[in-house]
């Protein structure tokens, strides 16, 4: 046993020595060296939120709307993704931007509401029974004695108000470059694409599959004067 430990320790030392000549990786080592910019605390919050939502579902417990929102906004993961979207730009982004995202500003909160609410609106009944996840719609139905249709209407209102907040914040955030706000906006846009009418993320067959083919596989034709130029992807 002792020999195995020594061998393992020796291998670890050799591994560290062999890596000394490498530049820090974008995703890992940079955040280790620059802890104020690290999203590790946000990752912990997302993991804890996932566990809480799963625990509620497994126990058959339906929390009130306020408690559910406190957890589900974290489980959306959008605060974490907003922070991670700046990876690769650390040398030109001030540290304050990371603190700003971690402070959960209104624009990030609005993006989280859009993500979580759109996902819950299209949550499949079968998936709900199999995965035992607590969804926001149930909280509204339980707390306010809503029908499913009334709860859906309430969630749609939340999404609409979140978009209004997001657009308002976009106009008011004049002290932050648009290039740093745009990733947050785009995260909200992609949710609209995936969850507009159904859960196209989990079940991409049909329209979503066709859209992916159009973007990734089909050539794009552009007109330049009288000459038609065909841009081909590597797959062509």
mmCIF file with all atom_site columns, C-alpha atoms in Angstrom:
data_model
loop_
_atom_site.group_PDB
_atom_site.id
_atom_site.type_symbol
_atom_site.label_atom_id
_atom_site.label_alt_id
_atom_site.label_comp_id
_atom_site.label_asym_id
_atom_site.label_entity_id
_atom_site.label_seq_id
_atom_site.pdbx_PDB_ins_code
_atom_site.Cartn_x
_atom_site.Cartn_y
_atom_site.Cartn_z
_atom_site.occupancy
_atom_site.B_iso_or_equiv
_atom_site.pdbx_formal_charge
_atom_site.auth_seq_id
_atom_site.auth_comp_id
_atom_site.auth_asym_id
_atom_site.auth_atom_id
_atom_site.pdbx_PDB_model_num
ATOM 1   C CA . UNK A 1 1   ? 0.000   0.000  0.000   1.00 0.00 ? 1   UNK A CA 1
ATOM 2   C CA . UNK A 1 2   ? 2.847   2.369  0.930   1.00 0.00 ? 2   UNK A CA 1
ATOM 3   C CA . UNK A 1 3   ? 4.636   1.621  -2.362  1.00 0.00 ? 3   UNK A CA 1
ATOM 4   C CA . UNK A 1 4   ? 1.460   2.434  -4.276  1.00 0.00 ? 4   UNK A CA 1
ATOM 5   C CA . UNK A 1 5   ? 1.166   5.771  -2.489  1.00 0.00 ? 5   UNK A CA 1
ATOM 6   C CA . UNK A 1 6   ? 4.790   6.640  -3.250  1.00 0.00 ? 6   UNK A CA 1
ATOM 7   C CA . UNK A 1 7   ? 4.338   5.676  -6.891  1.00 0.00 ? 7   UNK A CA 1
ATOM 8   C CA . UNK A 1 8   ? 1.204   7.811  -7.133  1.00 0.00 ? 8   UNK A CA 1
ATOM 9   C CA . UNK A 1 9   ? 2.918   10.792 -5.504  1.00 0.00 ? 9   UNK A CA 1
ATOM 10  C CA . UNK A 1 10  ? 5.914   10.408 -7.799  1.00 0.00 ? 10  UNK A CA 1
ATOM 11  C CA . UNK A 1 11  ? 3.677   10.308 -10.873 1.00 0.00 ? 11  UNK A CA 1
ATOM 12  C CA . UNK A 1 12  ? 1.863   13.446 -9.719  1.00 0.00 ? 12  UNK A CA 1
ATOM 13  C CA . UNK A 1 13  ? 5.166   15.303 -9.259  1.00 0.00 ? 13  UNK A CA 1
ATOM 14  C CA . UNK A 1 14  ? 6.329   14.205 -12.713 1.00 0.00 ? 14  UNK A CA 1
ATOM 15  C CA . UNK A 1 15  ? 3.036   15.343 -14.196 1.00 0.00 ? 15  UNK A CA 1
ATOM 16  C CA . UNK A 1 16  ? 3.360   18.769 -12.576 1.00 0.00 ? 16  UNK A CA 1
ATOM 17  C CA . UNK A 1 17  ? 6.945   19.138 -13.784 1.00 0.00 ? 17  UNK A CA 1
ATOM 18  C CA . UNK A 1 18  ? 5.994   18.177 -17.337 1.00 0.00 ? 18  UNK A CA 1
ATOM 19  C CA . UNK A 1 19  ? 3.219   20.780 -17.372 1.00 0.00 ? 19  UNK A CA 1
ATOM 20  C CA . UNK A 1 20  ? 5.356   23.674 -16.196 1.00 0.00 ? 20  UNK A CA 1
ATOM 21  C CA . UNK A 1 21  ? 6.239   24.643 -19.744 1.00 0.00 ? 21  UNK A CA 1
ATOM 22  C CA . UNK A 1 22  ? 2.601   24.940 -20.836 1.00 0.00 ? 22  UNK A CA 1
ATOM 23  C CA . UNK A 1 23  ? 0.670   28.189 -20.936 1.00 0.00 ? 23  UNK A CA 1
ATOM 24  C CA . UNK A 1 24  ? -2.354  28.332 -18.598 1.00 0.00 ? 24  UNK A CA 1
ATOM 25  C CA . UNK A 1 25  ? -5.467  26.924 -20.247 1.00 0.00 ? 25  UNK A CA 1
ATOM 26  C CA . UNK A 1 26  ? -8.337  29.297 -20.929 1.00 0.00 ? 26  UNK A CA 1
ATOM 27  C CA . UNK A 1 27  ? -10.926 27.333 -18.955 1.00 0.00 ? 27  UNK A CA 1
ATOM 28  C CA . UNK A 1 28  ? -8.964  26.047 -15.999 1.00 0.00 ? 28  UNK A CA 1
ATOM 29  C CA . UNK A 1 29  ? -5.649  27.480 -14.931 1.00 0.00 ? 29  UNK A CA 1
ATOM 30  C CA . UNK A 1 30  ? -6.562  31.093 -15.565 1.00 0.00 ? 30  UNK A CA 1
ATOM 31  C CA . UNK A 1 31  ? -9.381  30.946 -13.046 1.00 0.00 ? 31  UNK A CA 1
ATOM 32  C CA . UNK A 1 32  ? -7.074  29.231 -10.543 1.00 0.00 ? 32  UNK A CA 1
ATOM 33  C CA . UNK A 1 33  ? -4.613  32.091 -10.859 1.00 0.00 ? 33  UNK A CA 1
ATOM 34  C CA . UNK A 1 34  ? -7.332  34.767 -10.880 1.00 0.00 ? 34  UNK A CA 1
ATOM 35  C CA . UNK A 1 35  ? -9.763  33.657 -8.206  1.00 0.00 ? 35  UNK A CA 1
ATOM 36  C CA . UNK A 1 36  ? -11.823 36.887 -8.152  1.00 0.00 ? 36  UNK A CA 1
ATOM 37  C CA . UNK A 1 37  ? -12.807 36.085 -11.745 1.00 0.00 ? 37  UNK A CA 1
ATOM 38  C CA . UNK A 1 38  ? -13.475 32.414 -11.065 1.00 0.00 ? 38  UNK A CA 1
ATOM 39  C CA . UNK A 1 39  ? -17.083 31.224 -11.515 1.00 0.00 ? 39  UNK A CA 1
ATOM 40  C CA . UNK A 1 40  ? -16.530 28.346 -9.064  1.00 0.00 ? 40  UNK A CA 1
ATOM 41  C CA . UNK A 1 41  ? -18.893 29.813 -6.449  1.00 0.00 ? 41  UNK A CA 1
ATOM 42  C CA . UNK A 1 42  ? -21.603 30.186 -9.079  1.00 0.00 ? 42  UNK A CA 1
ATOM 43  C CA . UNK A 1 43  ? -21.067 26.573 -10.104 1.00 0.00 ? 43  UNK A CA 1
ATOM 44  C CA . UNK A 1 44  ? -21.597 25.498 -6.496  1.00 0.00 ? 44  UNK A CA 1
ATOM 45  C CA . UNK A 1 45  ? -24.858 27.457 -6.350  1.00 0.00 ? 45  UNK A CA 1
ATOM 46  C CA . UNK A 1 46  ? -26.096 25.815 -9.557  1.00 0.00 ? 46  UNK A CA 1
ATOM 47  C CA . UNK A 1 47  ? -25.230 22.346 -8.227  1.00 0.00 ? 47  UNK A CA 1
ATOM 48  C CA . UNK A 1 48  ? -27.002 23.044 -4.936  1.00 0.00 ? 48  UNK A CA 1
ATOM 49  C CA . UNK A 1 49  ? -30.057 24.312 -6.825  1.00 0.00 ? 49  UNK A CA 1
ATOM 50  C CA . UNK A 1 50  ? -30.138 21.175 -9.007  1.00 0.00 ? 50  UNK A CA 1
ATOM 51  C CA . UNK A 1 51  ? -30.024 19.037 -5.887  1.00 0.00 ? 51  UNK A CA 1
ATOM 52  C CA . UNK A 1 52  ? -32.810 21.019 -4.209  1.00 0.00 ? 52  UNK A CA 1
ATOM 53  C CA . UNK A 1 53  ? -35.129 20.809 -7.241  1.00 0.00 ? 53  UNK A CA 1
ATOM 54  C CA . UNK A 1 54  ? -34.512 17.077 -7.547  1.00 0.00 ? 54  UNK A CA 1
ATOM 55  C CA . UNK A 1 55  ? -35.085 16.573 -3.820  1.00 0.00 ? 55  UNK A CA 1
ATOM 56  C CA . UNK A 1 56  ? -38.396 18.432 -3.969  1.00 0.00 ? 56  UNK A CA 1
ATOM 57  C CA . UNK A 1 57  ? -39.535 16.295 -6.879  1.00 0.00 ? 57  UNK A CA 1
ATOM 58  C CA . UNK A 1 58  ? -38.448 13.010 -5.285  1.00 0.00 ? 58  UNK A CA 1
ATOM 59  C CA . UNK A 1 59  ? -40.236 13.869 -2.032  1.00 0.00 ? 59  UNK A CA 1
ATOM 60  C CA . UNK A 1 60  ? -43.338 15.050 -3.880  1.00 0.00 ? 60  UNK A CA 1
ATOM 61  C CA . UNK A 1 61  ? -43.006 18.428 -2.176  1.00 0.00 ? 61  UNK A CA 1
ATOM 62  C CA . UNK A 1 62  ? -44.381 21.519 -3.918  1.00 0.00 ? 62  UNK A CA 1
ATOM 63  C CA . UNK A 1 63  ? -42.722 24.714 -2.600  1.00 0.00 ? 63  UNK A CA 1
ATOM 64  C CA . UNK A 1 64  ? -44.426 28.092 -2.680  1.00 0.00 ? 64  UNK A CA 1
ATOM 65  C CA . UNK A 1 65  ? -43.683 30.369 -5.619  1.00 0.00 ? 65  UNK A CA 1
ATOM 66  C CA . UNK A 1 66  ? -41.209 32.569 -3.730  1.00 0.00 ? 66  UNK A CA 1
ATOM 67  C CA . UNK A 1 67  ? -39.088 29.633 -2.524  1.00 0.00 ? 67  UNK A CA 1
ATOM 68  C CA . UNK A 1 68  ? -39.233 28.010 -5.940  1.00 0.00 ? 68  UNK A CA 1
ATOM 69  C CA . UNK A 1 69  ? -38.075 31.184 -7.693  1.00 0.00 ? 69  UNK A CA 1
ATOM 70  C CA . UNK A 1 70  ? -35.121 31.593 -5.332  1.00 0.00 ? 70  UNK A CA 1
ATOM 71  C CA . UNK A 1 71  ? -33.888 28.144 -6.306  1.00 0.00 ? 71  UNK A CA 1
ATOM 72  C CA . UNK A 1 72  ? -34.992 27.922 -9.934  1.00 0.00 ? 72  UNK A CA 1
ATOM 73  C CA . UNK A 1 73  ? -33.292 31.170 -10.956 1.00 0.00 ? 73  UNK A CA 1
ATOM 74  C CA . UNK A 1 74  ? -30.017 29.613 -9.825  1.00 0.00 ? 74  UNK A CA 1
ATOM 75  C CA . UNK A 1 75  ? -30.796 26.272 -11.476 1.00 0.00 ? 75  UNK A CA 1
ATOM 76  C CA . UNK A 1 76  ? -31.239 28.038 -14.824 1.00 0.00 ? 76  UNK A CA 1
ATOM 77  C CA . UNK A 1 77  ? -27.449 28.353 -14.841 1.00 0.00 ? 77  UNK A CA 1
ATOM 78  C CA . UNK A 1 78  ? -27.594 31.634 -16.731 1.00 0.00 ? 78  UNK A CA 1
ATOM 79  C CA . UNK A 1 79  ? -25.698 33.631 -14.133 1.00 0.00 ? 79  UNK A CA 1
ATOM 80  C CA . UNK A 1 80  ? -22.895 31.076 -14.413 1.00 0.00 ? 80  UNK A CA 1
ATOM 81  C CA . UNK A 1 81  ? -23.029 31.020 -18.222 1.00 0.00 ? 81  UNK A CA 1
ATOM 82  C CA . UNK A 1 82  ? -22.992 34.814 -18.361 1.00 0.00 ? 82  UNK A CA 1
ATOM 83  C CA . UNK A 1 83  ? -19.765 34.784 -16.382 1.00 0.00 ? 83  UNK A CA 1
ATOM 84  C CA . UNK A 1 84  ? -18.268 31.967 -18.464 1.00 0.00 ? 84  UNK A CA 1
ATOM 85  C CA . UNK A 1 85  ? -19.137 33.778 -21.694 1.00 0.00 ? 85  UNK A CA 1
ATOM 86  C CA . UNK A 1 86  ? -16.275 36.156 -20.935 1.00 0.00 ? 86  UNK A CA 1
ATOM 87  C CA . UNK A 1 87  ? -13.726 33.334 -21.011 1.00 0.00 ? 87  UNK A CA 1
ATOM 88  C CA . UNK A 1 88  ? -10.953 34.210 -23.433 1.00 0.00 ? 88  UNK A CA 1
ATOM 89  C CA . UNK A 1 89  ? -11.469 37.953 -22.909 1.00 0.00 ? 89  UNK A CA 1
ATOM 90  C CA . UNK A 1 90  ? -9.983  38.155 -19.418 1.00 0.00 ? 90  UNK A CA 1
ATOM 91  C CA . UNK A 1 91  ? -7.007  40.252 -20.510 1.00 0.00 ? 91  UNK A CA 1
ATOM 92  C CA . UNK A 1 92  ? -9.247  43.050 -21.772 1.00 0.00 ? 92  UNK A CA 1
ATOM 93  C CA . UNK A 1 93  ? -12.153 42.769 -19.310 1.00 0.00 ? 93  UNK A CA 1
ATOM 94  C CA . UNK A 1 94  ? -11.861 44.542 -15.954 1.00 0.00 ? 94  UNK A CA 1
ATOM 95  C CA . UNK A 1 95  ? -12.366 42.454 -12.854 1.00 0.00 ? 95  UNK A CA 1
ATOM 96  C CA . UNK A 1 96  ? -15.378 44.603 -11.939 1.00 0.00 ? 96  UNK A CA 1
ATOM 97  C CA . UNK A 1 97  ? -17.410 43.027 -14.749 1.00 0.00 ? 97  UNK A CA 1
ATOM 98  C CA . UNK A 1 98  ? -17.201 39.626 -13.086 1.00 0.00 ? 98  UNK A CA 1
ATOM 99  C CA . UNK A 1 99  ? -18.251 41.150 -9.769  1.00 0.00 ? 99  UNK A CA 1
ATOM 100 C CA . UNK A 1 100 ? -21.139 42.829 -11.591 1.00 0.00 ? 100 UNK A CA 1
ATOM 101 C CA . UNK A 1 101 ? -22.427 39.521 -13.005 1.00 0.00 ? 101 UNK A CA 1
ATOM 102 C CA . UNK A 1 102 ? -21.990 37.810 -9.637  1.00 0.00 ? 102 UNK A CA 1
ATOM 103 C CA . UNK A 1 103 ? -24.040 40.562 -7.959  1.00 0.00 ? 103 UNK A CA 1
ATOM 104 C CA . UNK A 1 104 ? -27.035 39.259 -9.949  1.00 0.00 ? 104 UNK A CA 1
ATOM 105 C CA . UNK A 1 105 ? -28.031 42.502 -11.738 1.00 0.00 ? 105 UNK A CA 1
ATOM 106 C CA . UNK A 1 106 ? -31.528 42.925 -13.148 1.00 0.00 ? 106 UNK A CA 1
ATOM 107 C CA . UNK A 1 107 ? -30.539 42.058 -16.714 1.00 0.00 ? 107 UNK A CA 1
ATOM 108 C CA . UNK A 1 108 ? -29.029 38.730 -15.622 1.00 0.00 ? 108 UNK A CA 1
ATOM 109 C CA . UNK A 1 109 ? -32.027 38.042 -13.388 1.00 0.00 ? 109 UNK A CA 1
ATOM 110 C CA . UNK A 1 110 ? -34.372 38.705 -16.324 1.00 0.00 ? 110 UNK A CA 1
ATOM 111 C CA . UNK A 1 111 ? -32.403 36.268 -18.491 1.00 0.00 ? 111 UNK A CA 1
ATOM 112 C CA . UNK A 1 112 ? -32.661 33.630 -15.742 1.00 0.00 ? 112 UNK A CA 1
ATOM 113 C CA . UNK A 1 113 ? -36.440 34.135 -15.509 1.00 0.00 ? 113 UNK A CA 1
ATOM 114 C CA . UNK A 1 114 ? -36.817 33.708 -19.275 1.00 0.00 ? 114 UNK A CA 1
ATOM 115 C CA . UNK A 1 115 ? -34.696 30.555 -19.257 1.00 0.00 ? 115 UNK A CA 1
ATOM 116 C CA . UNK A 1 116 ? -36.329 28.795 -16.317 1.00 0.00 ? 116 UNK A CA 1
ATOM 117 C CA . UNK A 1 117 ? -39.905 29.826 -17.094 1.00 0.00 ? 117 UNK A CA 1
ATOM 118 C CA . UNK A 1 118 ? -39.742 28.902 -20.795 1.00 0.00 ? 118 UNK A CA 1
ATOM 119 C CA . UNK A 1 119 ? -38.280 25.533 -19.830 1.00 0.00 ? 119 UNK A CA 1
ATOM 120 C CA . UNK A 1 120 ? -41.045 24.857 -17.311 1.00 0.00 ? 120 UNK A CA 1
ATOM 121 C CA . UNK A 1 121 ? -43.755 25.891 -19.780 1.00 0.00 ? 121 UNK A CA 1
ATOM 122 C CA . UNK A 1 122 ? -42.702 23.217 -22.256 1.00 0.00 ? 122 UNK A CA 1
ATOM 123 C CA . UNK A 1 123 ? -41.821 20.526 -19.712 1.00 0.00 ? 123 UNK A CA 1
ATOM 124 C CA . UNK A 1 124 ? -43.220 17.254 -21.007 1.00 0.00 ? 124 UNK A CA 1
ATOM 125 C CA . UNK A 1 125 ? -45.689 15.379 -18.777 1.00 0.00 ? 125 UNK A CA 1
ATOM 126 C CA . UNK A 1 126 ? -43.856 12.088 -19.358 1.00 0.00 ? 126 UNK A CA 1
ATOM 127 C CA . UNK A 1 127 ? -40.470 13.613 -18.528 1.00 0.00 ? 127 UNK A CA 1
ATOM 128 C CA . UNK A 1 128 ? -41.989 15.156 -15.416 1.00 0.00 ? 128 UNK A CA 1
ATOM 129 C CA . UNK A 1 129 ? -43.154 11.771 -14.124 1.00 0.00 ? 129 UNK A CA 1
ATOM 130 C CA . UNK A 1 130 ? -39.906 9.998  -14.999 1.00 0.00 ? 130 UNK A CA 1
ATOM 131 C CA . UNK A 1 131 ? -37.442 12.632 -13.739 1.00 0.00 ? 131 UNK A CA 1
ATOM 132 C CA . UNK A 1 132 ? -39.454 13.725 -10.669 1.00 0.00 ? 132 UNK A CA 1
ATOM 133 C CA . UNK A 1 133 ? -38.557 17.399 -10.971 1.00 0.00 ? 133 UNK A CA 1
ATOM 134 C CA . UNK A 1 134 ? -40.427 20.186 -9.202  1.00 0.00 ? 134 UNK A CA 1
ATOM 135 C CA . UNK A 1 135 ? -41.529 22.802 -11.733 1.00 0.00 ? 135 UNK A CA 1
ATOM 136 C CA . UNK A 1 136 ? -42.716 26.363 -11.211 1.00 0.00 ? 136 UNK A CA 1
ATOM 137 C CA . UNK A 1 137 ? -46.100 25.700 -12.790 1.00 0.00 ? 137 UNK A CA 1
ATOM 138 C CA . UNK A 1 138 ? -46.964 23.284 -9.968  1.00 0.00 ? 138 UNK A CA 1
ATOM 139 C CA . UNK A 1 139 ? -46.144 25.916 -7.368  1.00 0.00 ? 139 UNK A CA 1
ATOM 140 C CA . UNK A 1 140 ? -48.607 28.358 -8.911  1.00 0.00 ? 140 UNK A CA 1
ATOM 141 C CA . UNK A 1 141 ? -51.294 25.684 -9.183  1.00 0.00 ? 141 UNK A CA 1
ATOM 142 C CA . UNK A 1 142 ? -50.781 24.623 -5.558  1.00 0.00 ? 142 UNK A CA 1
ATOM 143 C CA . UNK A 1 143 ? -50.418 28.045 -3.923  1.00 0.00 ? 143 UNK A CA 1
ATOM 144 C CA . UNK A 1 144 ? -53.064 29.970 -5.866  1.00 0.00 ? 144 UNK A CA 1
ATOM 145 C CA . UNK A 1 145 ? -55.352 27.080 -6.802  1.00 0.00 ? 145 UNK A CA 1
ATOM 146 C CA . UNK A 1 146 ? -54.791 27.817 -10.488 1.00 0.00 ? 146 UNK A CA 1
ATOM 147 C CA . UNK A 1 147 ? -55.733 25.494 -13.309 1.00 0.00 ? 147 UNK A CA 1
ATOM 148 C CA . UNK A 1 148 ? -52.893 24.436 -15.586 1.00 0.00 ? 148 UNK A CA 1
ATOM 149 C CA . UNK A 1 149 ? -54.035 26.945 -18.209 1.00 0.00 ? 149 UNK A CA 1
ATOM 150 C CA . UNK A 1 150 ? -54.107 29.773 -15.655 1.00 0.00 ? 150 UNK A CA 1
ATOM 151 C CA . UNK A 1 151 ? -50.643 28.838 -14.398 1.00 0.00 ? 151 UNK A CA 1
ATOM 152 C CA . UNK A 1 152 ? -49.311 28.788 -17.973 1.00 0.00 ? 152 UNK A CA 1
ATOM 153 C CA . UNK A 1 153 ? -50.783 32.239 -18.579 1.00 0.00 ? 153 UNK A CA 1
ATOM 154 C CA . UNK A 1 154 ? -49.067 33.530 -15.437 1.00 0.00 ? 154 UNK A CA 1
ATOM 155 C CA . UNK A 1 155 ? -45.717 32.110 -16.531 1.00 0.00 ? 155 UNK A CA 1
ATOM 156 C CA . UNK A 1 156 ? -46.103 33.685 -19.974 1.00 0.00 ? 156 UNK A CA 1
ATOM 157 C CA . UNK A 1 157 ? -46.717 37.033 -18.273 1.00 0.00 ? 157 UNK A CA 1
ATOM 158 C CA . UNK A 1 158 ? -43.510 36.535 -16.299 1.00 0.00 ? 158 UNK A CA 1
ATOM 159 C CA . UNK A 1 159 ? -41.591 35.904 -19.521 1.00 0.00 ? 159 UNK A CA 1
ATOM 160 C CA . UNK A 1 160 ? -43.108 38.992 -21.152 1.00 0.00 ? 160 UNK A CA 1
ATOM 161 C CA . UNK A 1 161 ? -42.207 41.185 -18.167 1.00 0.00 ? 161 UNK A CA 1
ATOM 162 C CA . UNK A 1 162 ? -38.696 39.725 -18.064 1.00 0.00 ? 162 UNK A CA 1
ATOM 163 C CA . UNK A 1 163 ? -38.174 40.681 -21.716 1.00 0.00 ? 163 UNK A CA 1
ATOM 164 C CA . UNK A 1 164 ? -39.339 44.226 -20.933 1.00 0.00 ? 164 UNK A CA 1
ATOM 165 C CA . UNK A 1 165 ? -36.869 44.408 -18.043 1.00 0.00 ? 165 UNK A CA 1
ATOM 166 C CA . UNK A 1 166 ? -34.087 43.014 -20.205 1.00 0.00 ? 166 UNK A CA 1
ATOM 167 C CA . UNK A 1 167 ? -34.673 45.569 -22.975 1.00 0.00 ? 167 UNK A CA 1
ATOM 168 C CA . UNK A 1 168 ? -34.946 48.415 -20.473 1.00 0.00 ? 168 UNK A CA 1
ATOM 169 C CA . UNK A 1 169 ? -31.684 47.410 -18.789 1.00 0.00 ? 169 UNK A CA 1
ATOM 170 C CA . UNK A 1 170 ? -30.003 47.139 -22.181 1.00 0.00 ? 170 UNK A CA 1
ATOM 171 C CA . UNK A 1 171 ? -30.812 50.801 -22.856 1.00 0.00 ? 171 UNK A CA 1
ATOM 172 C CA . UNK A 1 172 ? -29.786 51.964 -19.384 1.00 0.00 ? 172 UNK A CA 1
ATOM 173 C CA . UNK A 1 173 ? -26.472 50.099 -19.033 1.00 0.00 ? 173 UNK A CA 1
ATOM 174 C CA . UNK A 1 174 ? -24.438 52.822 -20.702 1.00 0.00 ? 174 UNK A CA 1
ATOM 175 C CA . UNK A 1 175 ? -21.444 52.232 -18.418 1.00 0.00 ? 175 UNK A CA 1
ATOM 176 C CA . UNK A 1 176 ? -20.885 48.678 -19.702 1.00 0.00 ? 176 UNK A CA 1
ATOM 177 C CA . UNK A 1 177 ? -19.737 47.924 -23.274 1.00 0.00 ? 177 UNK A CA 1
ATOM 178 C CA . UNK A 1 178 ? -22.380 46.355 -25.492 1.00 0.00 ? 178 UNK A CA 1
ATOM 179 C CA . UNK A 1 179 ? -19.966 43.515 -26.313 1.00 0.00 ? 179 UNK A CA 1
ATOM 180 C CA . UNK A 1 180 ? -20.164 42.427 -22.661 1.00 0.00 ? 180 UNK A CA 1
ATOM 181 C CA . UNK A 1 181 ? -23.941 42.743 -22.445 1.00 0.00 ? 181 UNK A CA 1
ATOM 182 C CA . UNK A 1 182 ? -24.643 40.995 -25.751 1.00 0.00 ? 182 UNK A CA 1
ATOM 183 C CA . UNK A 1 183 ? -23.833 37.447 -24.468 1.00 0.00 ? 183 UNK A CA 1
ATOM 184 C CA . UNK A 1 184 ? -26.545 37.831 -21.810 1.00 0.00 ? 184 UNK A CA 1
ATOM 185 C CA . UNK A 1 185 ? -29.041 38.949 -24.468 1.00 0.00 ? 185 UNK A CA 1
ATOM 186 C CA . UNK A 1 186 ? -28.067 36.075 -26.745 1.00 0.00 ? 186 UNK A CA 1
ATOM 187 C CA . UNK A 1 187 ? -28.598 33.529 -23.968 1.00 0.00 ? 187 UNK A CA 1
ATOM 188 C CA . UNK A 1 188 ? -32.184 34.743 -23.704 1.00 0.00 ? 188 UNK A CA 1
ATOM 189 C CA . UNK A 1 189 ? -32.642 34.652 -27.468 1.00 0.00 ? 189 UNK A CA 1
ATOM 190 C CA . UNK A 1 190 ? -31.532 31.055 -27.782 1.00 0.00 ? 190 UNK A CA 1
ATOM 191 C CA . UNK A 1 191 ? -34.042 29.980 -25.135 1.00 0.00 ? 191 UNK A CA 1
ATOM 192 C CA . UNK A 1 192 ? -36.814 31.566 -27.203 1.00 0.00 ? 192 UNK A CA 1
ATOM 193 C CA . UNK A 1 193 ? -35.569 29.542 -30.159 1.00 0.00 ? 193 UNK A CA 1
ATOM 194 C CA . UNK A 1 194 ? -35.476 26.222 -28.304 1.00 0.00 ? 194 UNK A CA 1
ATOM 195 C CA . UNK A 1 195 ? -38.589 26.564 -26.141 1.00 0.00 ? 195 UNK A CA 1
ATOM 196 C CA . UNK A 1 196 ? -40.922 28.815 -28.121 1.00 0.00 ? 196 UNK A CA 1
ATOM 197 C CA . UNK A 1 197 ? -43.618 26.205 -28.769 1.00 0.00 ? 197 UNK A CA 1
ATOM 198 C CA . UNK A 1 198 ? -42.228 22.979 -27.287 1.00 0.00 ? 198 UNK A CA 1
ATOM 199 C CA . UNK A 1 199 ? -39.059 21.490 -25.814 1.00 0.00 ? 199 UNK A CA 1
ATOM 200 C CA . UNK A 1 200 ? -36.989 21.526 -29.002 1.00 0.00 ? 200 UNK A CA 1
ATOM 201 C CA . UNK A 1 201 ? -33.795 21.123 -26.982 1.00 0.00 ? 201 UNK A CA 1
ATOM 202 C CA . UNK A 1 202 ? -34.714 17.700 -25.586 1.00 0.00 ? 202 UNK A CA 1
ATOM 203 C CA . UNK A 1 203 ? -36.647 16.676 -28.701 1.00 0.00 ? 203 UNK A CA 1
ATOM 204 C CA . UNK A 1 204 ? -34.917 18.371 -31.667 1.00 0.00 ? 204 UNK A CA 1
ATOM 205 C CA . UNK A 1 205 ? -36.682 16.302 -34.321 1.00 0.00 ? 205 UNK A CA 1
ATOM 206 C CA . UNK A 1 206 ? -38.583 18.341 -36.877 1.00 0.00 ? 206 UNK A CA 1
ATOM 207 C CA . UNK A 1 207 ? -38.164 22.099 -37.091 1.00 0.00 ? 207 UNK A CA 1
ATOM 208 C CA . UNK A 1 208 ? -35.063 22.344 -34.898 1.00 0.00 ? 208 UNK A CA 1
ATOM 209 C CA . UNK A 1 209 ? -33.282 19.572 -36.776 1.00 0.00 ? 209 UNK A CA 1
ATOM 210 C CA . UNK A 1 210 ? -34.065 21.315 -40.064 1.00 0.00 ? 210 UNK A CA 1
ATOM 211 C CA . UNK A 1 211 ? -32.759 24.621 -38.696 1.00 0.00 ? 211 UNK A CA 1
ATOM 212 C CA . UNK A 1 212 ? -29.491 22.990 -37.615 1.00 0.00 ? 212 UNK A CA 1
ATOM 213 C CA . UNK A 1 213 ? -29.071 21.467 -41.074 1.00 0.00 ? 213 UNK A CA 1
ATOM 214 C CA . UNK A 1 214 ? -29.666 24.842 -42.715 1.00 0.00 ? 214 UNK A CA 1
ATOM 215 C CA . UNK A 1 215 ? -26.984 26.475 -40.569 1.00 0.00 ? 215 UNK A CA 1
ATOM 216 C CA . UNK A 1 216 ? -24.359 23.708 -40.470 1.00 0.00 ? 216 UNK A CA 1
ATOM 217 C CA . UNK A 1 217 ? -24.761 21.687 -43.673 1.00 0.00 ? 217 UNK A CA 1
ATOM 218 C CA . UNK A 1 218 ? -26.420 23.724 -46.409 1.00 0.00 ? 218 UNK A CA 1
ATOM 219 C CA . UNK A 1 219 ? -24.365 26.175 -48.516 1.00 0.00 ? 219 UNK A CA 1
ATOM 220 C CA . UNK A 1 220 ? -25.129 29.867 -48.167 1.00 0.00 ? 220 UNK A CA 1
ATOM 221 C CA . UNK A 1 221 ? -25.648 31.827 -51.379 1.00 0.00 ? 221 UNK A CA 1
ATOM 222 C CA . UNK A 1 222 ? -24.824 35.515 -51.499 1.00 0.00 ? 222 UNK A CA 1
ATOM 223 C CA . UNK A 1 223 ? -25.276 37.912 -54.393 1.00 0.00 ? 223 UNK A CA 1
ATOM 224 C CA . UNK A 1 224 ? -22.388 40.251 -55.223 1.00 0.00 ? 224 UNK A CA 1
ATOM 225 C CA . UNK A 1 225 ? -23.360 42.496 -58.111 1.00 0.00 ? 225 UNK A CA 1
ATOM 226 C CA . UNK A 1 226 ? -24.326 40.230 -60.989 1.00 0.00 ? 226 UNK A CA 1
ATOM 227 C CA . UNK A 1 227 ? -22.209 37.314 -59.793 1.00 0.00 ? 227 UNK A CA 1
ATOM 228 C CA . UNK A 1 228 ? -23.567 34.712 -57.409 1.00 0.00 ? 228 UNK A CA 1
ATOM 229 C CA . UNK A 1 229 ? -21.005 33.555 -54.860 1.00 0.00 ? 229 UNK A CA 1
ATOM 230 C CA . UNK A 1 230 ? -21.390 30.201 -53.146 1.00 0.00 ? 230 UNK A CA 1
ATOM 231 C CA . UNK A 1 231 ? -19.886 29.861 -49.677 1.00 0.00 ? 231 UNK A CA 1
ATOM 232 C CA . UNK A 1 232 ? -19.305 26.266 -48.727 1.00 0.00 ? 232 UNK A CA 1
ATOM 233 C CA . UNK A 1 233 ? -18.786 24.719 -45.343 1.00 0.00 ? 233 UNK A CA 1
ATOM 234 C CA . UNK A 1 234 ? -15.940 22.214 -44.736 1.00 0.00 ? 234 UNK A CA 1
ATOM 235 C CA . UNK A 1 235 ? -18.573 19.477 -44.782 1.00 0.00 ? 235 UNK A CA 1
ATOM 236 C CA . UNK A 1 236 ? -19.241 20.210 -48.462 1.00 0.00 ? 236 UNK A CA 1
#
